[in-house]
Amino acid sequence: MSAEPAPAPPQLPTATGYALLGLLSFGRELSGYELKQWADGSLRFFWSAPAMSQVYRELERLAESGFVEQRSVVRDGTRSTKVYRLAPAGDAAVRAWLAEIPEPPVLKHPIALRVFFGHLLDPADLRRAVEAHRNWCEQVLHDLNTVRDDLGDDPAWRNAALVAEWGMEYYHGDLEAVARVEQAAIDEAAPGASPA
Amino acid sequence: MSAEPAPAPPQLPTATGYALLGLLSFGRELSGYELKQWADGSLRFFWSAPAMSQVYRELERLAESGFVEQRSVVRDGTRSTKVYRLAPAGDAAVRAWLAEIPEPPVLKHPIALRVFFGHLLDPADLRRAVEAHRNWCEQVLHDLNTVRDDLGDDPAWRNAALVAEWGMEYYHGDLEAVARVEQAAIDEAAPGASPA
DNA sequence: TGTAGCATGTAAGCCGTTACATGATTGA
DNA sequence: TCAATCATGTAACGGCTTACATGCTACA
């Protein structure tokens, strides 16, 4: 008959939780804010980056379940920050998750959608969409390039560098494929109607 | 002072709703079941295919908002089926949506994730993940090939065929990129330890 | 006779988002 | 002193999923 609150059943993390565990597995002790920054600078290129509020919620759950250890530190000045470190249970959990057969990839490609529904857009709108997509890809390529440079040839970041390189090829290929499909789609829409 | 239920405010469709409107824009009158089948055979390759229950819910909302027209038909035998046809408001709505600046693409790539967190997997697990991914891609390529063949060179399906072709290149490229990255990641993990 | 496909939904719940709220610190 | 960034959350909501429930029809 204890009056203590029932211990939370250690439920398994969500995909986002596992991703945070993965980031913590590099050994650093990080705050929610820092984890979000890092996710935005790495995971977002090939997985997804959760909202800030989601990061905090997940960290709380991970701490409740014993997958991470939480403590408050005073870093510089007087303010205290909560920082998180991977616990042994968290290490085991994320390893087990990654060893599972993966889910299929998820792709939502707005240009492919617009080509598919091409009869509902006029060529100018399609071109505007392609241009926005191209700008976005170029920004991503620029960011990835910076990331790649920052990683250098430190063996500790070799895998991250590999993925950054993969990402650059990927988005480069996307750019090329979109250009091809745009040309074909617009040619179809107005055969022979080339601009003066 | 009428006692009638307040008419539902015609709220804008969700992305899934727009996708259904897009499918209906090809002019056919379809049931929820048929729309789901079609989404699974087309949209899923480059966008996403909603769950069956989601299709029904969206169709109901689209009907409430006047974007589609609903009627019950008896198709063969005695059973009646609800079928949906695009209403003028739905046509306008989906056109306007597609003409907007698109959201950025979404990509969740399980192999990239596993390479990034490569220090948490042993090479055998990475290989298993890659193999599962490869099987998945090959299935998709097979399905896309069937789709492409079925579309033939009917000008009415020219855009769909373009996207199917794009998809085949895309997943082919994925396969190649994954093979490259796998080789590099495994080489790194065990340098000099080539199989006998 | 039973299984697979056709066909339509309801219920519950998670995941993640946006919007909101707060306050300290740093540098222009 | 103002804006940007660091830092941490809460509240409300929406989208989509899985699991469940139901029943007909065709075919082997």
Tab-separated table of C-alpha atoms (C1' of nucleotides) in Angstrom:
chain	number	residue	atom	x	y	z
A	1	MET	CA	0.000	0.000	0.000
A	2	SER	CA	2.387	2.704	-1.006
A	3	ALA	CA	1.155	6.173	-1.747
A	4	GLU	CA	3.822	6.798	-4.309
A	5	PRO	CA	2.763	7.570	-7.867
A	6	ALA	CA	2.755	4.466	-9.995
A	7	PRO	CA	5.992	4.261	-11.988
A	8	ALA	CA	5.337	5.007	-15.622
A	9	PRO	CA	5.308	1.818	-17.679
A	10	PRO	CA	8.533	2.035	-19.724
A	11	GLN	CA	6.871	2.254	-23.103
A	12	LEU	CA	8.990	2.078	-26.218
A	13	PRO	CA	10.043	5.353	-27.814
A	14	THR	CA	8.498	6.722	-30.976
A	15	ALA	CA	10.596	7.051	-34.114
A	16	THR	CA	11.462	10.571	-33.039
A	17	GLY	CA	12.493	9.277	-29.638
A	18	TYR	CA	14.807	6.731	-31.221
A	19	ALA	CA	16.305	9.428	-33.399
A	20	LEU	CA	17.087	11.496	-30.299
A	21	LEU	CA	18.621	8.467	-28.627
A	22	GLY	CA	20.720	8.030	-31.740
A	23	LEU	CA	22.019	11.577	-31.531
A	24	LEU	CA	22.830	11.105	-27.870
A	25	SER	CA	24.682	7.894	-28.722
A	26	PHE	CA	27.559	9.983	-30.027
A	27	GLY	CA	28.395	10.482	-26.383
A	28	ARG	CA	27.685	14.114	-25.746
A	29	GLU	CA	25.468	15.453	-23.021
A	30	LEU	CA	23.016	17.814	-24.688
A	31	SER	CA	20.046	20.052	-23.985
A	32	GLY	CA	16.768	19.854	-25.855
A	33	TYR	CA	17.639	23.000	-27.685
A	34	GLU	CA	20.974	21.622	-28.806
A	35	LEU	CA	19.399	18.370	-29.935
A	36	LYS	CA	16.921	20.299	-32.037
A	37	GLN	CA	19.732	22.306	-33.614
A	38	TRP	CA	21.615	19.162	-34.417
A	39	ALA	CA	18.577	17.394	-35.852
A	40	ASP	CA	17.969	20.430	-38.075
A	41	GLY	CA	21.546	20.221	-39.274
A	42	SER	CA	21.649	16.510	-39.947
A	43	LEU	CA	18.531	14.354	-39.712
A	44	ARG	CA	16.355	16.738	-41.640
A	45	PHE	CA	18.158	15.985	-44.893
A	46	PHE	CA	17.193	12.333	-44.995
A	47	TRP	CA	14.761	11.662	-42.184
A	48	SER	CA	12.866	14.448	-40.485
A	49	ALA	CA	13.407	17.046	-37.827
A	50	PRO	CA	10.781	17.214	-35.085
A	51	ALA	CA	9.359	20.464	-33.781
A	52	MET	CA	11.029	21.966	-30.730
A	53	SER	CA	8.061	21.195	-28.524
A	54	GLN	CA	8.129	17.606	-29.670
A	55	VAL	CA	11.774	17.317	-28.707
A	56	TYR	CA	11.024	18.413	-25.171
A	57	ARG	CA	8.111	16.062	-24.845
A	58	GLU	CA	10.073	13.104	-26.163
A	59	LEU	CA	13.002	13.821	-23.863
A	60	GLU	CA	10.654	13.859	-20.903
A	61	ARG	CA	9.236	10.514	-21.916
A	62	LEU	CA	12.643	9.045	-22.562
A	63	ALA	CA	13.722	10.167	-19.101
A	64	GLU	CA	10.603	8.681	-17.496
A	65	SER	CA	11.282	5.378	-19.183
A	66	GLY	CA	14.923	5.359	-18.160
A	67	PHE	CA	16.356	5.621	-21.665
A	68	VAL	CA	18.141	8.869	-20.895
A	69	GLU	CA	19.480	10.493	-17.754
A	70	GLN	CA	18.522	14.035	-17.040
A	71	ARG	CA	20.278	16.613	-14.916
A	72	SER	CA	20.340	20.333	-14.490
A	73	VAL	CA	23.570	22.168	-15.048
A	74	VAL	CA	24.557	25.774	-14.789
A	75	ARG	CA	26.513	26.371	-17.931
A	76	ASP	CA	27.584	29.961	-18.119
A	77	GLY	CA	26.318	32.602	-15.815
A	78	THR	CA	23.466	31.810	-13.500
A	79	ARG	CA	20.937	30.086	-15.731
A	80	SER	CA	20.416	26.386	-15.458
A	81	THR	CA	19.832	24.124	-18.428
A	82	LYS	CA	18.541	20.595	-18.488
A	83	VAL	CA	20.910	18.254	-20.234
A	84	TYR	CA	20.473	14.649	-21.276
A	85	ARG	CA	22.823	11.724	-21.497
A	86	LEU	CA	22.163	8.305	-23.016
A	87	ALA	CA	21.439	5.637	-20.405
A	88	PRO	CA	22.417	1.989	-20.963
A	89	ALA	CA	18.769	1.064	-21.542
A	90	GLY	CA	18.552	3.766	-24.201
A	91	ASP	CA	21.647	2.517	-25.932
A	92	ALA	CA	20.226	-1.001	-26.039
A	93	ALA	CA	16.844	0.227	-27.222
A	94	VAL	CA	18.124	2.277	-30.123
A	95	ARG	CA	20.463	-0.496	-31.233
A	96	ALA	CA	17.605	-2.986	-31.210
A	97	TRP	CA	15.401	-0.588	-33.153
A	98	LEU	CA	18.010	0.019	-35.832
A	99	ALA	CA	18.632	-3.708	-36.169
A	100	GLU	CA	14.983	-4.340	-37.032
A	101	ILE	CA	13.908	-4.655	-40.625
A	102	PRO	CA	13.389	-1.047	-41.662
A	103	GLU	CA	10.093	0.486	-42.703
A	104	PRO	CA	9.922	1.380	-46.378
A	105	PRO	CA	11.128	4.851	-47.338
A	106	VAL	CA	8.653	7.703	-47.398
A	107	LEU	CA	8.634	10.151	-50.259
A	108	LYS	CA	6.283	13.045	-50.894
A	109	HIS	CA	7.376	14.835	-54.014
A	110	PRO	CA	5.332	17.945	-54.832
A	111	ILE	CA	6.617	18.214	-58.390
A	112	ALA	CA	5.766	14.627	-59.221
A	113	LEU	CA	2.293	15.304	-57.850
A	114	ARG	CA	1.925	18.356	-60.045
A	115	VAL	CA	3.057	16.539	-63.152
A	116	PHE	CA	0.661	13.709	-62.397
A	117	PHE	CA	-2.164	16.227	-62.111
A	118	GLY	CA	-0.718	18.256	-64.965
A	119	HIS	CA	-4.095	18.743	-66.632
A	120	LEU	CA	-5.073	20.940	-63.662
A	121	LEU	CA	-2.192	23.405	-63.960
A	122	ASP	CA	-1.152	25.640	-66.747
A	123	PRO	CA	2.505	25.484	-67.738
A	124	ALA	CA	3.288	28.761	-65.993
A	125	ASP	CA	2.118	27.416	-62.638
A	126	LEU	CA	4.079	24.241	-63.158
A	127	ARG	CA	7.150	26.292	-63.915
A	128	ARG	CA	6.634	28.351	-60.758
A	129	ALA	CA	6.400	25.178	-58.710
A	130	VAL	CA	9.534	23.805	-60.297
A	131	GLU	CA	11.376	27.021	-59.629
A	132	ALA	CA	10.409	26.969	-55.957
A	133	HIS	CA	11.493	23.357	-55.763
A	134	ARG	CA	14.794	24.163	-57.421
A	135	ASN	CA	15.464	26.999	-55.003
A	136	TRP	CA	14.717	24.721	-52.101
A	137	CYS	CA	17.030	22.002	-53.433
A	138	GLU	CA	19.798	24.489	-54.010
A	139	GLN	CA	19.495	25.768	-50.482
A	140	VAL	CA	19.658	22.210	-49.187
A	141	LEU	CA	22.679	21.488	-51.346
A	142	HIS	CA	24.377	24.568	-50.014
A	143	ASP	CA	23.623	23.554	-46.425
A	144	LEU	CA	24.798	20.015	-47.071
A	145	ASN	CA	27.998	21.326	-48.527
A	146	THR	CA	28.656	23.300	-45.375
A	147	VAL	CA	27.848	20.271	-43.257
A	148	ARG	CA	30.205	18.130	-45.299
A	149	ASP	CA	33.010	20.635	-44.968
A	150	ASP	CA	32.528	20.940	-41.237
A	151	LEU	CA	32.799	17.187	-40.805
A	152	GLY	CA	36.202	17.127	-42.459
A	153	ASP	CA	37.898	13.743	-42.526
A	154	ASP	CA	37.569	13.031	-38.833
A	155	PRO	CA	36.984	9.262	-38.671
A	156	ALA	CA	34.467	9.833	-35.867
A	157	TRP	CA	32.163	11.568	-38.376
A	158	ARG	CA	32.919	9.336	-41.332
A	159	ASN	CA	29.391	7.909	-41.482
A	160	ALA	CA	27.812	11.327	-41.212
A	161	ALA	CA	30.072	12.504	-44.020
A	162	LEU	CA	29.020	9.527	-46.122
A	163	VAL	CA	25.382	10.450	-45.668
A	164	ALA	CA	26.068	14.098	-46.455
A	165	GLU	CA	27.736	13.033	-49.680
A	166	TRP	CA	24.860	10.722	-50.470
A	167	GLY	CA	22.496	13.635	-49.836
A	168	MET	CA	24.330	15.903	-52.230
A	169	GLU	CA	24.130	13.318	-54.968
A	170	TYR	CA	20.509	12.699	-54.145
A	171	TYR	CA	19.371	16.308	-54.377
A	172	HIS	CA	21.519	16.871	-57.399
A	173	GLY	CA	19.781	13.940	-59.060
A	174	ASP	CA	16.419	15.323	-58.020
A	175	LEU	CA	17.234	18.619	-59.686
A	176	GLU	CA	18.159	16.869	-62.909
A	177	ALA	CA	15.143	14.590	-62.912
A	178	VAL	CA	12.790	17.479	-62.273
A	179	ALA	CA	14.322	19.461	-65.112
A	180	ARG	CA	13.812	16.517	-67.466
A	181	VAL	CA	10.252	15.882	-66.429
A	182	GLU	CA	9.380	19.572	-66.549
A	183	GLN	CA	10.627	19.808	-70.103
A	184	ALA	CA	8.649	16.765	-71.150
A	185	ALA	CA	5.486	17.882	-69.382
A	186	ILE	CA	5.600	21.369	-70.872
A	187	ASP	CA	6.432	20.055	-74.321
A	188	GLU	CA	3.403	17.812	-74.107
A	189	ALA	CA	1.148	20.611	-72.906
A	190	ALA	CA	2.021	22.932	-75.773
A	191	PRO	CA	3.619	20.989	-78.620
A	192	GLY	CA	5.221	23.297	-81.096
A	193	ALA	CA	4.328	26.391	-79.085
A	194	SER	CA	7.852	27.482	-78.278
A	195	PRO	CA	8.309	31.008	-76.903
A	196	ALA	CA	9.165	33.663	-79.457
B	1	MET	CA	-34.827	30.832	-36.341
B	2	SER	CA	-34.709	27.610	-38.243
B	3	ALA	CA	-34.395	24.280	-36.492
B	4	GLU	CA	-32.214	22.862	-39.198
B	5	PRO	CA	-28.709	21.753	-38.332
B	6	ALA	CA	-26.200	24.474	-39.026
B	7	PRO	CA	-24.601	23.897	-42.414
B	8	ALA	CA	-21.030	22.748	-41.998
B	9	PRO	CA	-18.606	25.584	-42.663
B	10	PRO	CA	-16.989	24.656	-45.984
B	11	GLN	CA	-13.506	24.183	-44.644
B	12	LEU	CA	-10.639	23.589	-47.023
B	13	PRO	CA	-9.622	19.999	-47.702
B	14	THR	CA	-6.540	18.399	-46.248
B	15	ALA	CA	-3.701	17.322	-48.526
B	16	THR	CA	-5.336	13.913	-48.743
B	17	GLY	CA	-8.620	15.539	-49.659
B	18	TYR	CA	-6.971	17.469	-52.475
B	19	ALA	CA	-5.348	14.289	-53.706
B	20	LEU	CA	-8.757	12.622	-53.897
B	21	LEU	CA	-10.173	15.623	-55.733
B	22	GLY	CA	-7.261	15.290	-58.139
B	23	LEU	CA	-8.092	11.671	-58.843
B	24	LEU	CA	-11.726	12.555	-59.400
B	25	SER	CA	-10.661	15.321	-61.783
B	26	PHE	CA	-9.954	12.676	-64.391
B	27	GLY	CA	-13.712	12.602	-64.806
B	28	ARG	CA	-14.719	9.228	-63.518
B	29	GLU	CA	-17.364	8.633	-60.896
B	30	LEU	CA	-15.762	6.425	-58.251
B	31	SER	CA	-16.438	4.753	-54.937
B	32	GLY	CA	-14.202	5.137	-51.903
B	33	TYR	CA	-12.925	1.658	-52.441
B	34	GLU	CA	-12.006	2.373	-56.044
B	35	LEU	CA	-10.280	5.612	-55.092
B	36	LYS	CA	-8.207	3.756	-52.543
B	37	GLN	CA	-7.224	1.155	-55.127
B	38	TRP	CA	-6.223	3.865	-57.534
B	39	ALA	CA	-4.238	5.800	-54.954
B	40	ASP	CA	-2.385	2.606	-54.072
B	41	GLY	CA	-1.578	2.116	-57.720
B	42	SER	CA	-0.417	5.643	-58.467
B	43	LEU	CA	-0.016	8.226	-55.708
B	44	ARG	CA	1.795	5.890	-53.367
B	45	PHE	CA	4.911	5.900	-55.549
B	46	PHE	CA	5.618	9.602	-55.164
B	47	TRP	CA	3.192	11.020	-52.615
B	48	SER	CA	1.344	8.803	-50.174
B	49	ALA	CA	-1.680	6.579	-50.104
B	50	PRO	CA	-4.116	7.201	-47.250
B	51	ALA	CA	-5.680	4.417	-45.227
B	52	MET	CA	-9.060	3.151	-46.349
B	53	SER	CA	-10.802	4.670	-43.371
B	54	GLN	CA	-9.204	8.016	-44.116
B	55	VAL	CA	-10.535	7.906	-47.652
B	56	TYR	CA	-14.079	7.460	-46.409
B	57	ARG	CA	-13.762	10.235	-43.898
B	58	GLU	CA	-12.279	12.655	-46.410
B	59	LEU	CA	-14.967	11.874	-48.965
B	60	GLU	CA	-17.626	12.606	-46.392
B	61	ARG	CA	-16.043	15.944	-45.597
B	62	LEU	CA	-15.580	16.800	-49.243
B	63	ALA	CA	-19.251	16.050	-49.825
B	64	GLU	CA	-20.298	18.180	-46.853
B	65	SER	CA	-18.270	21.074	-48.164
B	66	GLY	CA	-19.667	20.731	-51.664
B	67	PHE	CA	-16.405	19.741	-53.334
B	68	VAL	CA	-17.791	16.424	-54.512
B	69	GLU	CA	-21.239	15.104	-55.304
B	70	GLN	CA	-22.318	11.882	-53.753
B	71	ARG	CA	-24.936	9.417	-54.875
B	72	SER	CA	-25.828	5.821	-54.312
B	73	VAL	CA	-25.882	3.479	-57.221
B	74	VAL	CA	-26.721	-0.177	-57.576
B	75	ARG	CA	-23.943	-1.502	-59.687
B	76	ASP	CA	-24.359	-5.197	-60.166
B	77	GLY	CA	-26.836	-7.246	-58.270
B	78	THR	CA	-28.691	-5.705	-55.390
B	79	ARG	CA	-25.977	-3.995	-53.392
B	80	SER	CA	-25.692	-0.248	-53.474
B	81	THR	CA	-22.413	1.626	-53.560
B	82	LYS	CA	-21.745	5.273	-52.860
B	83	VAL	CA	-19.969	6.949	-55.711
B	84	TYR	CA	-18.428	10.384	-55.947
B	85	ARG	CA	-18.068	12.883	-58.736
B	86	LEU	CA	-16.053	16.105	-58.743
B	87	ALA	CA	-18.193	19.205	-58.228
B	88	PRO	CA	-17.242	22.557	-59.801
B	89	ALA	CA	-16.159	23.894	-56.413
B	90	GLY	CA	-13.880	20.892	-55.996
B	91	ASP	CA	-12.344	21.421	-59.387
B	92	ALA	CA	-11.608	25.044	-58.554
B	93	ALA	CA	-10.239	24.147	-55.122
B	94	VAL	CA	-7.795	21.523	-56.326
B	95	ARG	CA	-6.579	23.757	-59.155
B	96	ALA	CA	-5.963	26.593	-56.708
B	97	TRP	CA	-4.134	24.268	-54.337
B	98	LEU	CA	-1.854	22.913	-57.030
B	99	ALA	CA	-1.086	26.429	-58.245
B	100	GLU	CA	0.243	27.420	-54.825
B	101	ILE	CA	3.944	27.351	-54.108
B	102	PRO	CA	4.512	23.716	-53.127
B	103	GLU	CA	5.700	22.519	-49.747
B	104	PRO	CA	9.211	21.121	-49.758
B	105	PRO	CA	9.556	17.410	-50.500
B	106	VAL	CA	9.494	14.953	-47.630
B	107	LEU	CA	11.975	12.120	-47.493
B	108	LYS	CA	12.460	9.514	-44.799
B	109	HIS	CA	15.156	7.142	-45.875
B	110	PRO	CA	15.756	4.253	-43.471
B	111	ILE	CA	19.093	3.277	-44.998
B	112	ALA	CA	20.499	6.769	-44.756
B	113	LEU	CA	19.424	6.787	-41.120
B	114	ARG	CA	21.199	3.509	-40.494
B	115	VAL	CA	24.394	4.661	-42.145
B	116	PHE	CA	24.306	7.875	-40.136
B	117	PHE	CA	23.973	5.827	-36.964
B	118	GLY	CA	26.352	3.220	-38.321
B	119	HIS	CA	28.284	2.946	-35.071
B	120	LEU	CA	25.156	1.382	-33.527
B	121	LEU	CA	24.806	-1.459	-36.016
B	122	ASP	CA	27.143	-4.214	-36.936
B	123	PRO	CA	27.750	-4.707	-40.645
B	124	ALA	CA	25.499	-7.772	-40.769
B	125	ASP	CA	22.501	-5.781	-39.551
B	126	LEU	CA	23.230	-3.008	-41.998
B	127	ARG	CA	23.373	-5.562	-44.774
B	128	ARG	CA	20.042	-7.025	-43.700
B	129	ALA	CA	18.480	-3.568	-43.764
B	130	VAL	CA	19.911	-2.903	-47.202
B	131	GLU	CA	18.617	-6.183	-48.470
B	132	ALA	CA	15.118	-5.458	-47.213
B	133	HIS	CA	15.296	-2.036	-48.802
B	134	ARG	CA	16.474	-3.528	-52.070
B	135	ASN	CA	13.640	-6.025	-52.108
B	136	TRP	CA	11.170	-3.246	-51.460
B	137	CYS	CA	12.599	-1.104	-54.264
B	138	GLU	CA	12.547	-4.011	-56.670
B	139	GLN	CA	8.918	-4.689	-55.876
B	140	VAL	CA	8.108	-1.032	-56.462
B	141	LEU	CA	10.016	-1.062	-59.733
B	142	HIS	CA	8.105	-4.114	-60.822
B	143	ASP	CA	4.801	-2.487	-59.928
B	144	LEU	CA	5.772	0.726	-61.673
B	145	ASN	CA	6.688	-1.220	-64.755
B	146	THR	CA	3.256	-2.772	-64.826
B	147	VAL	CA	1.661	0.621	-64.314
B	148	ARG	CA	3.698	2.101	-67.136
B	149	ASP	CA	2.740	-0.696	-69.477
B	150	ASP	CA	-0.920	-0.369	-68.634
B	151	LEU	CA	-0.866	3.336	-69.423
B	152	GLY	CA	0.394	2.656	-72.933
B	153	ASP	CA	0.747	5.733	-75.130
B	154	ASP	CA	-2.760	7.039	-74.577
B	155	PRO	CA	-2.354	10.822	-74.555
B	156	ALA	CA	-4.915	11.037	-71.740
B	157	TRP	CA	-2.419	9.285	-69.440
B	158	ARG	CA	0.711	10.912	-70.779
B	159	ASN	CA	1.421	12.777	-67.532
B	160	ALA	CA	0.868	9.687	-65.426
B	161	ALA	CA	3.232	7.804	-67.723
B	162	LEU	CA	5.820	10.553	-67.321
B	163	VAL	CA	5.634	10.216	-63.559
B	164	ALA	CA	5.848	6.435	-63.755
B	165	GLU	CA	8.990	6.770	-65.845
B	166	TRP	CA	10.385	9.306	-63.418
B	167	GLY	CA	9.628	6.872	-60.604
B	168	MET	CA	11.466	4.036	-62.273
B	169	GLU	CA	14.550	6.192	-62.690
B	170	TYR	CA	14.195	7.427	-59.146
B	171	TYR	CA	14.064	4.007	-57.508
B	172	HIS	CA	16.746	2.710	-59.802
B	173	GLY	CA	18.963	5.559	-58.664
B	174	ASP	CA	18.100	4.833	-55.058
B	175	LEU	CA	19.196	1.245	-55.514
B	176	GLU	CA	22.515	2.341	-56.951
B	177	ALA	CA	23.153	4.985	-54.323
B	178	VAL	CA	22.364	2.575	-51.522
B	179	ALA	CA	24.733	-0.003	-52.970
B	180	ARG	CA	27.513	2.588	-53.119
B	181	VAL	CA	26.949	3.844	-49.605
B	182	GLU	CA	26.661	0.333	-48.207
B	183	GLN	CA	30.002	-0.596	-49.711
B	184	ALA	CA	31.652	2.491	-48.303
B	185	ALA	CA	30.102	2.084	-44.861
B	186	ILE	CA	31.074	-1.566	-44.594
B	187	ASP	CA	34.561	-0.907	-45.923
B	188	GLU	CA	34.990	1.730	-43.251
B	189	ALA	CA	33.679	-0.552	-40.529
B	190	ALA	CA	36.128	-3.340	-41.330
B	191	PRO	CA	39.008	-1.984	-43.379
B	192	GLY	CA	41.076	-4.740	-44.924
B	193	ALA	CA	38.696	-7.426	-43.730
B	194	SER	CA	37.548	-8.518	-47.152
B	195	PRO	CA	35.614	-11.789	-47.363
B	196	ALA	CA	37.702	-14.835	-48.319
C	1	DT	C1'	-17.854	-24.474	-47.585
C	2	DG	C1'	-14.739	-21.349	-46.985
C	3	DT	C1'	-11.657	-17.847	-48.495
C	4	DA	C1'	-10.572	-13.815	-50.991
C	5	DG	C1'	-12.099	-9.637	-52.636
C	6	DC	C1'	-15.689	-5.932	-52.605
C	7	DA	C1'	-17.506	-2.403	-49.715
C	8	DT	C1'	-18.340	0.711	-45.767
C	9	DG	C1'	-17.667	2.371	-41.928
C	10	DT	C1'	-16.605	3.412	-36.213
C	11	DA	C1'	-13.458	3.993	-32.255
C	12	DA	C1'	-9.442	4.979	-30.094
C	13	DG	C1'	-5.272	6.862	-29.937
C	14	DC	C1'	-0.688	8.469	-31.240
C	15	DC	C1'	2.303	11.613	-33.430
C	16	DG	C1'	3.367	15.833	-34.524
C	17	DT	C1'	2.138	20.412	-35.613
C	18	DT	C1'	1.172	25.461	-34.677
C	19	DA	C1'	0.259	28.945	-31.550
C	20	DC	C1'	1.046	30.724	-27.272
C	21	DA	C1'	3.715	32.091	-23.107
C	22	DT	C1'	7.818	33.249	-20.636
C	23	DG	C1'	12.190	34.907	-19.556
C	24	DA	C1'	17.508	35.364	-19.739
C	25	DT	C1'	21.512	36.711	-22.455
C	26	DT	C1'	24.149	38.822	-26.072
C	27	DG	C1'	25.452	42.068	-29.298
C	28	DA	C1'	24.316	46.075	-32.478
D	1	DT	C1'	17.478	49.792	-25.944
D	2	DC	C1'	16.005	46.772	-29.300
D	3	DA	C1'	16.300	42.535	-31.753
D	4	DA	C1'	18.032	38.070	-32.102
D	5	DT	C1'	19.133	33.965	-30.039
D	6	DC	C1'	19.135	30.811	-26.210
D	7	DA	C1'	16.043	28.035	-23.591
D	8	DT	C1'	11.879	25.676	-21.902
D	9	DG	C1'	7.804	24.553	-21.930
D	10	DT	C1'	1.936	24.267	-22.288
D	11	DA	C1'	-2.425	23.937	-24.891
D	12	DA	C1'	-5.134	22.834	-28.495
D	13	DC	C1'	-5.831	20.567	-32.368
D	14	DG	C1'	-5.623	17.901	-36.633
D	15	DG	C1'	-4.304	14.152	-39.529
D	16	DC	C1'	-3.693	9.712	-40.067
D	17	DT	C1'	-3.143	5.124	-38.404
D	18	DT	C1'	-4.519	0.581	-36.533
D	19	DA	C1'	-7.874	-2.304	-34.857
D	20	DC	C1'	-12.416	-3.514	-34.875
D	21	DA	C1'	-17.030	-4.573	-36.857
D	22	DT	C1'	-20.077	-5.873	-40.551
D	23	DG	C1'	-21.903	-8.078	-44.495
D	24	DC	C1'	-22.246	-9.300	-49.445
D	25	DT	C1'	-20.438	-11.744	-53.672
D	26	DA	C1'	-17.804	-14.761	-56.504
D	27	DC	C1'	-15.254	-18.594	-57.029
D	28	DA	C1'	-12.587	-22.790	-56.111
